[in-house]
Short mmCIF file of N, CA and C in Angstrom, two decimals:
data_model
loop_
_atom_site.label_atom_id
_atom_site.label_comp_id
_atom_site.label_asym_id
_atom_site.label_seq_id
_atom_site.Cartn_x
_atom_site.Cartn_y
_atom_site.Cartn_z
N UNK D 1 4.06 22.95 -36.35
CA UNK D 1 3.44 21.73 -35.80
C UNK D 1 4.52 20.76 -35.31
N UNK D 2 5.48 20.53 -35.97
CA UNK D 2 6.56 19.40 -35.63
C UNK D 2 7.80 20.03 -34.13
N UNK D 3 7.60 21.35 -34.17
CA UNK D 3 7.94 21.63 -32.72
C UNK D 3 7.13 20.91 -31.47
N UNK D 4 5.82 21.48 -32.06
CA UNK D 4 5.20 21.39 -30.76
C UNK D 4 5.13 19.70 -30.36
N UNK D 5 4.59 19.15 -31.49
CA UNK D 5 5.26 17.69 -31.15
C UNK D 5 6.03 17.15 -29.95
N UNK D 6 7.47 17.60 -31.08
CA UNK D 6 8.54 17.61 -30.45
C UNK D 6 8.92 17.85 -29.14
N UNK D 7 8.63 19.30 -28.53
CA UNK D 7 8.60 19.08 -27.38
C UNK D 7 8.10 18.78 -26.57
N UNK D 8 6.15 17.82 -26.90
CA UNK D 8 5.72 16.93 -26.08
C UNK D 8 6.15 15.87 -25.89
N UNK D 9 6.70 15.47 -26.75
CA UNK D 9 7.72 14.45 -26.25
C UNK D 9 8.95 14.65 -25.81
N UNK D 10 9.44 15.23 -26.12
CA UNK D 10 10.00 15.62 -25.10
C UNK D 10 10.13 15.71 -23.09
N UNK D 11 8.61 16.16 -23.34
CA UNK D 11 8.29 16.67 -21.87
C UNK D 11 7.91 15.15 -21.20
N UNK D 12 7.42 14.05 -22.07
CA UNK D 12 6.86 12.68 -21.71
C UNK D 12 7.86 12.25 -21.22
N UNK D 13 9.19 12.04 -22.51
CA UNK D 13 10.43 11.58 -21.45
C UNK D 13 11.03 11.93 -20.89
N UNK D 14 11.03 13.53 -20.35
CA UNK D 14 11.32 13.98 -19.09
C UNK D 14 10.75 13.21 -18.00
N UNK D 15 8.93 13.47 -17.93
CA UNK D 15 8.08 12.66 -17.01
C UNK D 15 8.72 11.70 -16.65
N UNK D 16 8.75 10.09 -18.02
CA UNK D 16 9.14 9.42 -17.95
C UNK D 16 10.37 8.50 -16.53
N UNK D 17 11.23 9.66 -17.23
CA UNK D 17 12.82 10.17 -16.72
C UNK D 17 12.79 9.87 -14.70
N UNK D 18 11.41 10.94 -14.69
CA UNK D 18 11.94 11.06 -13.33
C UNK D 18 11.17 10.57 -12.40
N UNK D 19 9.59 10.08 -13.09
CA UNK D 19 9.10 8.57 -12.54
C UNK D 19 10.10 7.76 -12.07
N UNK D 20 10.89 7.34 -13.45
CA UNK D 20 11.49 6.00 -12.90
C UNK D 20 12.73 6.17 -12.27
N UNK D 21 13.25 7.43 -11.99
CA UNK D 21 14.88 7.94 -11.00
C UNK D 21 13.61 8.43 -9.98
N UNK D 22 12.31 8.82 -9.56
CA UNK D 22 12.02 8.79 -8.27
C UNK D 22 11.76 7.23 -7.30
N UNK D 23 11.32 6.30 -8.19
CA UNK D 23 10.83 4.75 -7.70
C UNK D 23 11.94 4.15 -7.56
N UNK D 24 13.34 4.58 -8.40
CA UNK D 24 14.59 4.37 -8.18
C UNK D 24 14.94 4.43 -6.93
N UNK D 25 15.14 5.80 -6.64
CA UNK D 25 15.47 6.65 -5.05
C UNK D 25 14.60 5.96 -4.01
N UNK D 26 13.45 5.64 -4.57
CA UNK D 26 12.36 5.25 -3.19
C UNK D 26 12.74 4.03 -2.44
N UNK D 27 13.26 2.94 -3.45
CA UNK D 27 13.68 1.72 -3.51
C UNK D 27 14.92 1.63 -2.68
N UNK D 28 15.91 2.71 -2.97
CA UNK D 28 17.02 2.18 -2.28
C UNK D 28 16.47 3.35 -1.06
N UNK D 29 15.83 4.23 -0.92
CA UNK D 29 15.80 4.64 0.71
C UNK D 29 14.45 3.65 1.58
N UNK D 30 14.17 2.63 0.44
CA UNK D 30 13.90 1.72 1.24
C UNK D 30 14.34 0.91 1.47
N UNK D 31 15.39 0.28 1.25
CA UNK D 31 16.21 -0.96 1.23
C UNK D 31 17.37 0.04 2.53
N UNK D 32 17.75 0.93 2.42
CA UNK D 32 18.47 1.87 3.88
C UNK D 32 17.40 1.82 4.77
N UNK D 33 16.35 1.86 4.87
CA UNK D 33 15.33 2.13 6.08
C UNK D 33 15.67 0.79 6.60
N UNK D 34 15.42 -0.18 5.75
CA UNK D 34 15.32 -2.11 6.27
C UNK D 34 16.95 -1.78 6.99
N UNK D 35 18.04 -1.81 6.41
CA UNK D 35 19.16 -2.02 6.77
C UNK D 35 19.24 -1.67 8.20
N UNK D 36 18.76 -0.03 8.42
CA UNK D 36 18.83 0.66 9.69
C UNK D 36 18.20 0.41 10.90
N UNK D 37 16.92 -0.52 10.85
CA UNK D 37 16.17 -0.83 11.38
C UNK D 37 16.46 -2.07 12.05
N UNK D 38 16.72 -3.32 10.95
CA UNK D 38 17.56 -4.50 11.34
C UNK D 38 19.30 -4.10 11.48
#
């Protein structure tokens, strides 16, 4: 039982992880789009 747990959480802060390094990435290839544009 304490595996399986374990590696659901695990897998959450993976999710977590790459939610917030994709909204990361989105942010600055949006802040390059503005730059390129102006």
């Amino acid at each position: 039982m304490g595996s399986s747990t374990t590696r659901n959480l695990a897998i959450r802060r993976l999710r977590l992880a790459s939610v917030s390094g994709i909204s990361v990435i989105n942010g600055a290839v949006a802040e390059w789009l503005k730059a390129a544009v102006c």
